[in-house]
Amino acid sequence: MNRSYFFFFIIALGLLQSTFLNYAKVFEVTPDLLLIAVILASLYFGWRWSMFFSICAGLSKDISGLHFLGINTLLFIAWNIIIVQLARKITLDSFEARVLLVLVVAFLNSIITRLILICNGFFIPLGISLRIILLGTVYTTAVCPLIFKLFKPSLIKE
Amino acid sequence: MFKFSGKNLTYIAFFCLLAVFLLSISIFKNQVLDISSMPLSLLNLTRREIAGIIFYHRNFVQKERLKAEIELLKLKLTDAQEIKLENVRLNNLLTLKQKSAFKVIVARVIGRSPDNWSSVVIIDKGVYNGVKPKMMAMSYSGLIGKVIESSNHVSKIILINDPNFTISAISQRSRQEGLVCGTLSGVLIMRYLNSDSDIRVQDTIITSGLTGNCPKGLPIGSVIALEDEFSGLSRYAIIKPAVDLSNIEEVLIIIP
């Protein structure tokens, strides 16, 4: 039940990102809600279910995107593995640690995406890339407390 | 330190299987996109209704203003029709070949690209409605973009403000040619202009008809600034698009 709740939560975020978020653009940049969902899944669910949720989030982002299928799915799976491993080594229970984690992951995710796109022939000028990387990271980090509140970890019983 | 332990080999095997899985599901991408068209349409409808309620007062004021504007435009339209008829007569006299109007398919925008690295809209018409890749998309005000993918009932359009979309364009006044490309923001850039090129601020930029299926003469936007390239050998023009790309609701797909 709780897992199905989170599954629909991801689908809802995916649809939200393709429709309503157009109104919330700041300097033509939108926050990456699905990445926040992947981080949440990695922190609150076991690795199997968090992996499943990461694949769902990646696919829902890839299907309506321009670039080839799989880029976001693979990245989200990689982030899931890294965060699950990291949570075993260090404590990520405090709110500040989680916000910091979102900041770092969003920043690195943007840089890796940009590099993958360049390697595949989708050239994006440096100035535009910097705008998307920096503003996208800050915006995603600014929005994550809201998603943390929407998502109630007390409902999850692993 | 990486070791070839059993656990690590399991991870590697898992990733290989995943890569094969992703490659195989790319075949079904269009079918999944078709399935997602219904929730996207519903959500888009909800978004429009909510926006209508929230912006009721603004819409009311706009409606009153637009009513007055319509009356004025009706008068202008009558004048324009007279001029058009006159033009037809003169063209016939000069035995000029009449240009046929575009055949278009009207489609509604139901979604947008979820990432920040591309500028794409999803429309509710696909192959069944005659929409095919490489067809150009426009609105009543000007060029919007190009169809890049089509499934049975849904298609994707790359907008002109995407950096991977380039189109040959000319200035309507001086016929100066350049290449217009996107910046993922509210403006476009017209590149490869000579330092002595005859182009000015407020010049209207139109399509040259040299790119693919794009007809000649579609408005792209107007020049708002001119800058020198870093090398100093050429200039570029910053163009404000004729269409508000962040607020597209309907598009017209041009049938070539």
mmCIF file of C-alpha atoms in Angstrom:
data_model
loop_
_atom_site.group_PDB
_atom_site.id
_atom_site.type_symbol
_atom_site.label_atom_id
_atom_site.label_comp_id
_atom_site.label_asym_id
_atom_site.label_seq_id
_atom_site.Cartn_x
_atom_site.Cartn_y
_atom_site.Cartn_z
ATOM 1 C CA MET A 1 0.000 0.000 0.000
ATOM 2 C CA ASN A 2 2.715 2.448 1.027
ATOM 3 C CA ARG A 3 4.823 1.400 -1.901
ATOM 4 C CA SER A 4 1.912 1.819 -4.291
ATOM 5 C CA TYR A 5 1.341 5.251 -2.719
ATOM 6 C CA PHE A 6 4.928 6.192 -3.550
ATOM 7 C CA PHE A 7 4.608 4.714 -7.069
ATOM 8 C CA PHE A 8 1.630 6.995 -7.798
ATOM 9 C CA PHE A 9 3.535 9.840 -6.143
ATOM 10 C CA ILE A 10 6.302 9.385 -8.759
ATOM 11 C CA ILE A 11 3.801 9.164 -11.645
ATOM 12 C CA ALA A 12 2.114 12.346 -10.363
ATOM 13 C CA LEU A 13 5.471 14.146 -10.150
ATOM 14 C CA GLY A 14 6.308 13.010 -13.703
ATOM 15 C CA LEU A 15 3.024 14.362 -15.070
ATOM 16 C CA LEU A 16 3.413 17.549 -13.022
ATOM 17 C CA GLN A 17 6.879 18.085 -14.463
ATOM 18 C CA SER A 18 5.507 17.794 -18.030
ATOM 19 C CA THR A 19 2.535 20.130 -17.545
ATOM 20 C CA PHE A 20 2.085 22.486 -14.568
ATOM 21 C CA LEU A 21 5.769 23.166 -13.971
ATOM 22 C CA ASN A 22 5.842 25.271 -17.132
ATOM 23 C CA TYR A 23 4.232 28.017 -15.019
ATOM 24 C CA ALA A 24 6.963 27.751 -12.374
ATOM 25 C CA LYS A 25 9.914 28.444 -14.652
ATOM 26 C CA VAL A 26 12.606 30.770 -13.282
ATOM 27 C CA PHE A 27 14.945 31.993 -16.022
ATOM 28 C CA GLU A 28 13.546 29.173 -18.206
ATOM 29 C CA VAL A 29 14.630 26.554 -15.661
ATOM 30 C CA THR A 30 12.398 24.118 -13.783
ATOM 31 C CA PRO A 31 13.228 22.050 -10.691
ATOM 32 C CA ASP A 32 13.886 18.333 -11.104
ATOM 33 C CA LEU A 33 11.120 16.839 -8.948
ATOM 34 C CA LEU A 34 11.801 13.289 -10.115
ATOM 35 C CA LEU A 35 15.409 13.492 -8.936
ATOM 36 C CA ILE A 36 14.173 14.517 -5.477
ATOM 37 C CA ALA A 37 11.785 11.539 -5.561
ATOM 38 C CA VAL A 38 14.696 9.216 -6.385
ATOM 39 C CA ILE A 39 16.703 10.596 -3.435
ATOM 40 C CA LEU A 40 13.692 10.128 -1.142
ATOM 41 C CA ALA A 41 13.188 6.563 -2.355
ATOM 42 C CA SER A 42 16.886 5.790 -1.778
ATOM 43 C CA LEU A 43 16.693 7.115 1.779
ATOM 44 C CA TYR A 44 13.400 5.582 2.895
ATOM 45 C CA PHE A 45 13.010 2.282 1.014
ATOM 46 C CA GLY A 46 15.201 -0.812 0.754
ATOM 47 C CA TRP A 47 17.542 -1.034 -2.220
ATOM 48 C CA ARG A 48 15.252 -3.280 -4.290
ATOM 49 C CA TRP A 49 12.220 -1.029 -4.073
ATOM 50 C CA SER A 50 14.263 2.156 -4.350
ATOM 51 C CA MET A 51 15.840 0.704 -7.514
ATOM 52 C CA PHE A 52 12.350 -0.001 -8.905
ATOM 53 C CA PHE A 53 11.218 3.546 -8.106
ATOM 54 C CA SER A 54 14.390 4.970 -9.687
ATOM 55 C CA ILE A 55 13.667 3.062 -12.908
ATOM 56 C CA CYS A 56 10.045 4.309 -12.896
ATOM 57 C CA ALA A 57 11.162 7.918 -12.328
ATOM 58 C CA GLY A 58 13.842 7.665 -15.025
ATOM 59 C CA LEU A 59 11.472 6.170 -17.581
ATOM 60 C CA SER A 60 8.746 8.747 -16.926
ATOM 61 C CA LYS A 61 11.341 11.475 -17.533
ATOM 62 C CA ASP A 62 12.824 9.792 -20.603
ATOM 63 C CA ILE A 63 9.519 9.083 -22.374
ATOM 64 C CA SER A 64 8.482 12.704 -22.778
ATOM 65 C CA GLY A 65 12.014 14.051 -23.273
ATOM 66 C CA LEU A 66 13.831 14.815 -26.498
ATOM 67 C CA HIS A 67 16.947 12.747 -26.022
ATOM 68 C CA PHE A 68 17.372 9.000 -26.399
ATOM 69 C CA LEU A 69 15.633 6.650 -24.010
ATOM 70 C CA GLY A 70 17.638 5.530 -20.998
ATOM 71 C CA ILE A 71 19.856 8.477 -20.119
ATOM 72 C CA ASN A 72 17.831 9.552 -17.077
ATOM 73 C CA THR A 73 16.967 5.964 -16.137
ATOM 74 C CA LEU A 74 20.636 4.990 -15.947
ATOM 75 C CA LEU A 75 21.568 8.153 -14.064
ATOM 76 C CA PHE A 76 18.778 7.702 -11.524
ATOM 77 C CA ILE A 77 19.784 4.058 -10.925
ATOM 78 C CA ALA A 78 23.389 5.143 -10.394
ATOM 79 C CA TRP A 79 22.309 7.826 -7.906
ATOM 80 C CA ASN A 80 20.135 5.288 -6.107
ATOM 81 C CA ILE A 81 23.068 2.867 -5.642
ATOM 82 C CA ILE A 82 25.406 5.655 -4.504
ATOM 83 C CA ILE A 83 22.927 7.097 -1.994
ATOM 84 C CA VAL A 84 22.007 3.678 -0.566
ATOM 85 C CA GLN A 85 25.728 2.922 -0.087
ATOM 86 C CA LEU A 86 26.348 6.389 1.367
ATOM 87 C CA ALA A 87 23.460 6.060 3.836
ATOM 88 C CA ARG A 88 25.119 2.906 5.200
ATOM 89 C CA LYS A 89 28.402 4.757 5.870
ATOM 90 C CA ILE A 90 27.162 8.105 7.176
ATOM 91 C CA THR A 91 24.017 9.362 8.856
ATOM 92 C CA LEU A 92 21.649 11.234 6.589
ATOM 93 C CA ASP A 93 18.809 11.615 9.083
ATOM 94 C CA SER A 94 18.955 15.354 9.646
ATOM 95 C CA PHE A 95 17.011 17.713 7.402
ATOM 96 C CA GLU A 96 20.127 19.786 6.598
ATOM 97 C CA ALA A 97 22.097 16.704 5.502
ATOM 98 C CA ARG A 98 19.308 15.723 3.119
ATOM 99 C CA VAL A 99 19.063 19.196 1.618
ATOM 100 C CA LEU A 100 22.838 19.191 1.154
ATOM 101 C CA LEU A 101 22.578 15.776 -0.483
ATOM 102 C CA VAL A 102 19.959 17.097 -2.940
ATOM 103 C CA LEU A 103 22.212 20.079 -3.730
ATOM 104 C CA VAL A 104 25.228 17.889 -4.512
ATOM 105 C CA VAL A 105 23.258 15.265 -6.472
ATOM 106 C CA ALA A 106 21.345 17.876 -8.524
ATOM 107 C CA PHE A 107 24.614 19.669 -9.362
ATOM 108 C CA LEU A 108 26.470 16.510 -10.391
ATOM 109 C CA ASN A 109 23.419 15.160 -12.262
ATOM 110 C CA SER A 110 23.243 18.342 -14.369
ATOM 111 C CA ILE A 111 26.956 18.224 -15.187
ATOM 112 C CA ILE A 112 26.854 14.531 -16.135
ATOM 113 C CA THR A 113 23.729 15.059 -18.267
ATOM 114 C CA ARG A 114 25.437 17.908 -20.092
ATOM 115 C CA LEU A 115 28.542 15.789 -20.755
ATOM 116 C CA ILE A 116 26.444 12.864 -22.016
ATOM 117 C CA LEU A 117 24.499 15.160 -24.355
ATOM 118 C CA ILE A 118 27.719 16.657 -25.762
ATOM 119 C CA CYS A 119 29.150 13.159 -26.291
ATOM 120 C CA ASN A 120 25.997 12.273 -28.253
ATOM 121 C CA GLY A 121 26.174 15.313 -30.514
ATOM 122 C CA PHE A 122 23.620 17.541 -28.754
ATOM 123 C CA PHE A 123 25.716 20.688 -28.477
ATOM 124 C CA ILE A 124 24.617 23.225 -25.901
ATOM 125 C CA PRO A 125 26.713 26.417 -25.511
ATOM 126 C CA LEU A 126 28.648 26.856 -22.271
ATOM 127 C CA GLY A 127 26.745 29.946 -21.112
ATOM 128 C CA ILE A 128 23.381 28.211 -21.454
ATOM 129 C CA SER A 129 24.749 25.098 -19.754
ATOM 130 C CA LEU A 130 26.057 27.110 -16.792
ATOM 131 C CA ARG A 131 22.692 28.822 -16.420
ATOM 132 C CA ILE A 132 20.862 25.493 -16.411
ATOM 133 C CA ILE A 133 23.372 23.770 -14.115
ATOM 134 C CA LEU A 134 23.587 26.525 -11.490
ATOM 135 C CA LEU A 135 19.997 27.769 -11.506
ATOM 136 C CA GLY A 136 18.586 24.251 -11.899
ATOM 137 C CA THR A 137 20.592 23.045 -8.902
ATOM 138 C CA VAL A 138 19.572 25.980 -6.709
ATOM 139 C CA TYR A 139 15.918 25.720 -7.768
ATOM 140 C CA THR A 140 15.774 21.951 -7.179
ATOM 141 C CA THR A 141 17.364 22.414 -3.744
ATOM 142 C CA ALA A 142 14.947 25.226 -2.899
ATOM 143 C CA VAL A 143 11.942 23.071 -3.829
ATOM 144 C CA CYS A 144 13.075 19.870 -2.058
ATOM 145 C CA PRO A 145 11.817 20.857 1.466
ATOM 146 C CA LEU A 146 8.332 21.126 -0.035
ATOM 147 C CA ILE A 147 8.546 17.627 -1.530
ATOM 148 C CA PHE A 148 9.960 16.312 1.772
ATOM 149 C CA LYS A 149 6.859 17.682 3.486
ATOM 150 C CA LEU A 150 4.464 16.291 0.880
ATOM 151 C CA PHE A 151 6.050 12.893 1.306
ATOM 152 C CA LYS A 152 5.291 11.504 4.728
ATOM 153 C CA PRO A 153 7.980 8.995 5.822
ATOM 154 C CA SER A 154 5.802 7.975 8.777
ATOM 155 C CA LEU A 155 3.511 6.165 6.322
ATOM 156 C CA ILE A 156 6.298 3.856 5.190
ATOM 157 C CA LYS A 157 6.733 0.590 7.024
ATOM 158 C CA GLU A 158 9.598 -1.336 5.550
ATOM 159 C CA MET B 1 39.650 -0.340 -4.213
ATOM 160 C CA PHE B 2 37.677 -2.316 -6.822
ATOM 161 C CA LYS B 3 37.959 -6.082 -6.511
ATOM 162 C CA PHE B 4 36.450 -8.812 -8.662
ATOM 163 C CA SER B 5 34.434 -10.171 -5.773
ATOM 164 C CA GLY B 6 31.177 -12.050 -6.308
ATOM 165 C CA LYS B 7 29.139 -9.011 -5.227
ATOM 166 C CA ASN B 8 30.853 -6.676 -7.703
ATOM 167 C CA LEU B 9 30.425 -9.174 -10.521
ATOM 168 C CA THR B 10 26.718 -9.356 -9.661
ATOM 169 C CA TYR B 11 26.466 -5.550 -9.977
ATOM 170 C CA ILE B 12 28.252 -5.621 -13.361
ATOM 171 C CA ALA B 13 25.970 -8.414 -14.596
ATOM 172 C CA PHE B 14 22.948 -6.434 -13.394
ATOM 173 C CA PHE B 15 24.017 -3.315 -15.321
ATOM 174 C CA CYS B 16 24.632 -5.319 -18.489
ATOM 175 C CA LEU B 17 21.128 -6.815 -18.224
ATOM 176 C CA LEU B 18 19.701 -3.352 -17.564
ATOM 177 C CA ALA B 19 21.421 -1.930 -20.652
ATOM 178 C CA VAL B 20 19.942 -4.730 -22.782
ATOM 179 C CA PHE B 21 16.537 -4.085 -21.177
ATOM 180 C CA LEU B 22 16.691 -0.345 -21.950
ATOM 181 C CA LEU B 23 17.704 -0.993 -25.538
ATOM 182 C CA SER B 24 14.802 -3.398 -25.974
ATOM 183 C CA ILE B 25 12.191 -1.081 -24.450
ATOM 184 C CA SER B 26 13.162 1.745 -26.779
ATOM 185 C CA ILE B 27 11.177 -0.219 -29.383
ATOM 186 C CA PHE B 28 8.035 0.279 -27.279
ATOM 187 C CA LYS B 29 8.657 3.972 -26.600
ATOM 188 C CA ASN B 30 5.911 5.136 -28.969
ATOM 189 C CA GLN B 31 3.316 2.776 -27.492
ATOM 190 C CA VAL B 32 4.125 4.027 -23.967
ATOM 191 C CA LEU B 33 3.866 7.594 -25.236
ATOM 192 C CA ASP B 34 0.417 6.783 -26.672
ATOM 193 C CA ILE B 35 -0.738 5.424 -23.316
ATOM 194 C CA SER B 36 0.514 8.528 -21.529
ATOM 195 C CA SER B 37 -1.450 10.824 -23.853
ATOM 196 C CA MET B 38 -4.739 10.301 -21.938
ATOM 197 C CA PRO B 39 -3.462 11.340 -18.434
ATOM 198 C CA LEU B 40 -1.491 14.187 -20.009
ATOM 199 C CA SER B 41 -4.628 15.446 -21.801
ATOM 200 C CA LEU B 42 -6.671 15.197 -18.594
ATOM 201 C CA LEU B 43 -4.031 17.000 -16.565
ATOM 202 C CA ASN B 44 -3.716 19.663 -19.228
ATOM 203 C CA LEU B 45 -7.493 20.177 -19.150
ATOM 204 C CA THR B 46 -7.369 20.519 -15.339
ATOM 205 C CA ARG B 47 -4.479 22.976 -15.614
ATOM 206 C CA ARG B 48 -6.444 25.131 -18.045
ATOM 207 C CA GLU B 49 -9.571 25.098 -15.867
ATOM 208 C CA ILE B 50 -7.608 25.998 -12.707
ATOM 209 C CA ALA B 51 -5.765 28.763 -14.573
ATOM 210 C CA GLY B 52 -9.179 30.050 -15.763
ATOM 211 C CA ILE B 53 -10.464 30.278 -12.178
ATOM 212 C CA ILE B 54 -7.274 31.811 -10.748
ATOM 213 C CA PHE B 55 -6.924 34.408 -13.484
ATOM 214 C CA TYR B 56 -10.663 35.184 -13.724
ATOM 215 C CA HIS B 57 -10.364 38.930 -13.084
ATOM 216 C CA ARG B 58 -7.414 39.352 -15.426
ATOM 217 C CA ASN B 59 -9.253 37.377 -18.103
ATOM 218 C CA PHE B 60 -12.381 39.535 -17.645
ATOM 219 C CA VAL B 61 -10.409 42.759 -18.120
ATOM 220 C CA GLN B 62 -8.601 41.222 -21.076
ATOM 221 C CA LYS B 63 -11.927 40.136 -22.593
ATOM 222 C CA GLU B 64 -13.274 43.695 -22.481
ATOM 223 C CA ARG B 65 -10.095 45.042 -24.033
ATOM 224 C CA LEU B 66 -10.089 42.353 -26.702
ATOM 225 C CA LYS B 67 -13.750 43.054 -27.579
ATOM 226 C CA ALA B 68 -12.822 46.637 -28.406
ATOM 227 C CA GLU B 69 -9.808 45.404 -30.321
ATOM 228 C CA ILE B 70 -11.982 42.960 -32.319
ATOM 229 C CA GLU B 71 -14.253 45.775 -33.452
ATOM 230 C CA LEU B 72 -11.242 47.726 -34.632
ATOM 231 C CA LEU B 73 -9.740 44.686 -36.330
ATOM 232 C CA LYS B 74 -13.027 43.939 -38.108
ATOM 233 C CA LEU B 75 -12.780 47.313 -39.763
ATOM 234 C CA LYS B 76 -9.153 46.660 -40.671
ATOM 235 C CA LEU B 77 -10.069 43.214 -41.991
ATOM 236 C CA THR B 78 -12.650 44.683 -44.311
ATOM 237 C CA ASP B 79 -9.997 47.045 -45.628
ATOM 238 C CA ALA B 80 -7.514 44.193 -45.955
ATOM 239 C CA GLN B 81 -10.028 42.080 -47.857
ATOM 240 C CA GLU B 82 -10.528 44.913 -50.300
ATOM 241 C CA ILE B 83 -6.765 45.204 -50.738
ATOM 242 C CA LYS B 84 -6.503 41.422 -51.153
ATOM 243 C CA LEU B 85 -9.142 41.396 -53.881
ATOM 244 C CA GLU B 86 -7.368 44.235 -55.574
ATOM 245 C CA ASN B 87 -4.092 42.343 -55.271
ATOM 246 C CA VAL B 88 -5.650 39.227 -56.816
ATOM 247 C CA ARG B 89 -6.928 41.229 -59.722
ATOM 248 C CA LEU B 90 -3.555 42.890 -60.273
ATOM 249 C CA ASN B 91 -1.752 39.564 -59.968
ATOM 250 C CA ASN B 92 -4.050 38.069 -62.566
ATOM 251 C CA LEU B 93 -3.347 41.002 -64.794
ATOM 252 C CA LEU B 94 0.377 40.461 -64.402
ATOM 253 C CA THR B 95 -0.121 36.697 -64.914
ATOM 254 C CA LEU B 96 1.739 35.971 -61.699
ATOM 255 C CA LYS B 97 1.428 32.518 -60.346
ATOM 256 C CA GLN B 98 -0.830 32.439 -57.297
ATOM 257 C CA LYS B 99 0.697 31.103 -54.159
ATOM 258 C CA SER B 100 -1.482 28.471 -52.562
ATOM 259 C CA ALA B 101 -2.196 28.789 -48.839
ATOM 260 C CA PHE B 102 -0.681 26.220 -46.498
ATOM 261 C CA LYS B 103 -2.623 23.085 -45.719
ATOM 262 C CA VAL B 104 -2.448 22.639 -41.975
ATOM 263 C CA ILE B 105 -3.428 20.259 -39.193
ATOM 264 C CA VAL B 106 -4.515 21.914 -35.947
ATOM 265 C CA ALA B 107 -3.233 20.256 -32.766
ATOM 266 C CA ARG B 108 -3.399 20.989 -29.053
ATOM 267 C CA VAL B 109 -0.346 21.046 -26.785
ATOM 268 C CA ILE B 110 -0.731 18.455 -23.998
ATOM 269 C CA GLY B 111 2.706 18.397 -22.417
ATOM 270 C CA ARG B 112 6.251 19.668 -22.367
ATOM 271 C CA SER B 113 9.724 18.275 -22.003
ATOM 272 C CA PRO B 114 10.392 17.555 -18.301
ATOM 273 C CA ASP B 115 14.115 18.365 -18.424
ATOM 274 C CA ASN B 116 15.904 21.698 -18.719
ATOM 275 C CA TRP B 117 18.165 20.585 -21.555
ATOM 276 C CA SER B 118 15.634 20.659 -24.381
ATOM 277 C CA SER B 119 12.628 22.651 -25.498
ATOM 278 C CA VAL B 120 9.973 20.238 -26.679
ATOM 279 C CA VAL B 121 6.178 20.181 -26.643
ATOM 280 C CA ILE B 122 3.940 17.141 -26.977
ATOM 281 C CA ILE B 123 0.823 17.502 -29.156
ATOM 282 C CA ASP B 124 -2.326 15.387 -29.346
ATOM 283 C CA LYS B 125 -2.057 14.481 -33.042
ATOM 284 C CA GLY B 126 0.022 11.689 -34.536
ATOM 285 C CA VAL B 127 0.483 9.527 -37.594
ATOM 286 C CA TYR B 128 -3.262 8.678 -37.693
ATOM 287 C CA ASN B 129 -3.975 12.401 -38.164
ATOM 288 C CA GLY B 130 -1.340 12.822 -40.859
ATOM 289 C CA VAL B 131 1.429 14.271 -38.703
ATOM 290 C CA LYS B 132 4.858 13.010 -39.701
ATOM 291 C CA PRO B 133 8.411 13.793 -38.592
ATOM 292 C CA LYS B 134 10.149 16.779 -40.244
ATOM 293 C CA MET B 135 6.869 18.656 -40.786
ATOM 294 C CA MET B 136 7.081 22.290 -39.673
ATOM 295 C CA ALA B 137 4.850 23.685 -36.928
ATOM 296 C CA MET B 138 3.562 27.241 -36.723
ATOM 297 C CA SER B 139 1.034 29.318 -34.836
ATOM 298 C CA TYR B 140 -1.060 32.179 -36.140
ATOM 299 C CA SER B 141 1.844 34.543 -35.332
ATOM 300 C CA GLY B 142 4.801 32.654 -36.745
ATOM 301 C CA LEU B 143 7.098 29.646 -36.762
ATOM 302 C CA ILE B 144 7.131 27.392 -33.684
ATOM 303 C CA GLY B 145 9.323 24.420 -34.554
ATOM 304 C CA LYS B 146 9.519 21.049 -36.246
ATOM 305 C CA VAL B 147 7.980 17.622 -35.631
ATOM 306 C CA ILE B 148 10.695 15.215 -34.524
ATOM 307 C CA GLU B 149 8.774 12.127 -33.408
ATOM 308 C CA SER B 150 5.324 10.805 -34.189
ATOM 309 C CA SER B 151 3.472 7.899 -32.666
ATOM 310 C CA ASN B 152 -0.076 6.947 -33.623
ATOM 311 C CA HIS B 153 -1.849 9.646 -31.606
ATOM 312 C CA VAL B 154 0.921 11.823 -30.149
ATOM 313 C CA SER B 155 3.847 13.769 -31.616
ATOM 314 C CA LYS B 156 6.789 15.728 -30.277
ATOM 315 C CA ILE B 157 7.770 19.147 -31.623
ATOM 316 C CA ILE B 158 11.221 20.641 -31.083
ATOM 317 C CA LEU B 159 10.758 24.378 -30.557
ATOM 318 C CA ILE B 160 12.816 27.050 -32.278
ATOM 319 C CA ASN B 161 14.418 28.059 -28.959
ATOM 320 C CA ASP B 162 16.136 24.656 -28.632
ATOM 321 C CA PRO B 163 19.889 24.944 -29.392
ATOM 322 C CA ASN B 164 19.680 21.846 -31.597
ATOM 323 C CA PHE B 165 17.121 23.475 -33.896
ATOM 324 C CA THR B 166 18.604 25.693 -36.602
ATOM 325 C CA ILE B 167 16.898 27.272 -39.567
ATOM 326 C CA SER B 168 17.979 29.436 -42.449
ATOM 327 C CA ALA B 169 16.379 32.885 -42.224
ATOM 328 C CA ILE B 170 16.427 36.264 -43.932
ATOM 329 C CA SER B 171 15.675 39.813 -42.934
ATOM 330 C CA GLN B 172 12.395 40.860 -44.551
ATOM 331 C CA ARG B 173 13.719 44.371 -45.283
ATOM 332 C CA SER B 174 17.249 43.794 -46.578
ATOM 333 C CA ARG B 175 17.064 40.034 -47.483
ATOM 334 C CA GLN B 176 20.243 39.519 -45.401
ATOM 335 C CA GLU B 177 20.632 35.796 -44.764
ATOM 336 C CA GLY B 178 21.671 34.104 -41.528
ATOM 337 C CA LEU B 179 21.171 31.026 -39.412
ATOM 338 C CA VAL B 180 18.713 31.239 -36.523
ATOM 339 C CA CYS B 181 19.238 28.962 -33.541
ATOM 340 C CA GLY B 182 17.772 28.686 -30.047
ATOM 341 C CA THR B 183 19.188 29.521 -26.641
ATOM 342 C CA LEU B 184 16.759 27.626 -24.370
ATOM 343 C CA SER B 185 15.416 30.987 -23.256
ATOM 344 C CA GLY B 186 13.021 33.669 -24.476
ATOM 345 C CA VAL B 187 15.294 34.878 -27.301
ATOM 346 C CA LEU B 188 16.895 33.421 -30.438
ATOM 347 C CA ILE B 189 20.249 34.141 -32.072
ATOM 348 C CA MET B 190 20.828 34.809 -35.765
ATOM 349 C CA ARG B 191 24.430 33.869 -36.525
ATOM 350 C CA TYR B 192 26.897 34.193 -39.405
ATOM 351 C CA LEU B 193 26.158 37.807 -40.271
ATOM 352 C CA ASN B 194 29.010 39.717 -41.902
ATOM 353 C CA SER B 195 30.336 42.729 -40.018
ATOM 354 C CA ASP B 196 28.987 44.972 -42.791
ATOM 355 C CA SER B 197 25.645 43.164 -43.136
ATOM 356 C CA ASP B 198 22.564 45.315 -43.597
ATOM 357 C CA ILE B 199 20.523 44.388 -40.579
ATOM 358 C CA ARG B 200 18.951 46.705 -38.006
ATOM 359 C CA VAL B 201 17.088 46.575 -34.744
ATOM 360 C CA GLN B 202 13.337 45.965 -35.289
ATOM 361 C CA ASP B 203 13.923 44.204 -38.619
ATOM 362 C CA THR B 204 11.495 41.328 -39.104
ATOM 363 C CA ILE B 205 13.160 37.956 -39.600
ATOM 364 C CA ILE B 206 11.391 35.408 -41.796
ATOM 365 C CA THR B 207 12.198 31.911 -43.011
ATOM 366 C CA SER B 208 14.219 31.737 -46.216
ATOM 367 C CA GLY B 209 12.669 28.487 -47.462
ATOM 368 C CA LEU B 210 16.082 26.834 -47.781
ATOM 369 C CA THR B 211 15.647 24.479 -44.815
ATOM 370 C CA GLY B 212 13.846 21.179 -45.417
ATOM 371 C CA ASN B 213 10.066 21.407 -45.581
ATOM 372 C CA CYS B 214 9.910 24.944 -44.245
ATOM 373 C CA PRO B 215 8.012 27.331 -46.546
ATOM 374 C CA LYS B 216 9.465 30.738 -47.308
ATOM 375 C CA GLY B 217 8.171 33.831 -45.549
ATOM 376 C CA LEU B 218 7.047 32.498 -42.151
ATOM 377 C CA PRO B 219 7.732 35.111 -39.461
ATOM 378 C CA ILE B 220 10.334 34.018 -36.894
ATOM 379 C CA GLY B 221 10.690 37.212 -34.871
ATOM 380 C CA SER B 222 12.167 40.672 -34.789
ATOM 381 C CA VAL B 223 15.715 41.861 -34.081
ATOM 382 C CA ILE B 224 16.106 43.417 -30.625
ATOM 383 C CA ALA B 225 19.906 43.770 -30.481
ATOM 384 C CA LEU B 226 23.047 43.364 -32.554
ATOM 385 C CA GLU B 227 26.361 42.183 -31.104
ATOM 386 C CA ASP B 228 29.844 41.399 -32.424
ATOM 387 C CA GLU B 229 31.108 37.829 -32.222
ATOM 388 C CA PHE B 230 34.100 37.234 -29.921
ATOM 389 C CA SER B 231 36.409 36.861 -32.930
ATOM 390 C CA GLY B 232 35.273 40.234 -34.298
ATOM 391 C CA LEU B 233 34.917 38.746 -37.789
ATOM 392 C CA SER B 234 31.144 38.514 -37.787
ATOM 393 C CA ARG B 235 28.094 39.697 -35.926
ATOM 394 C CA TYR B 236 25.023 38.075 -34.496
ATOM 395 C CA ALA B 237 21.520 39.386 -33.942
ATOM 396 C CA ILE B 238 19.365 38.679 -30.919
ATOM 397 C CA ILE B 239 15.805 37.970 -31.997
ATOM 398 C CA LYS B 240 12.600 38.109 -30.005
ATOM 399 C CA PRO B 241 10.389 35.269 -31.316
ATOM 400 C CA ALA B 242 7.086 36.232 -32.929
ATOM 401 C CA VAL B 243 5.402 33.542 -30.821
ATOM 402 C CA ASP B 244 5.449 33.391 -27.007
ATOM 403 C CA LEU B 245 7.058 29.955 -26.831
ATOM 404 C CA SER B 246 6.434 29.513 -23.117
ATOM 405 C CA ASN B 247 2.691 29.795 -23.590
ATOM 406 C CA ILE B 248 1.711 27.763 -26.660
ATOM 407 C CA GLU B 249 -1.683 26.060 -26.510
ATOM 408 C CA GLU B 250 -2.424 25.238 -30.146
ATOM 409 C CA VAL B 251 -0.141 24.605 -33.076
ATOM 410 C CA LEU B 252 -0.623 24.298 -36.820
ATOM 411 C CA ILE B 253 1.323 21.540 -38.546
ATOM 412 C CA ILE B 254 2.122 22.471 -42.129
ATOM 413 C CA ILE B 255 1.519 19.703 -44.658
ATOM 414 C CA PRO B 256 4.203 20.048 -47.343
#
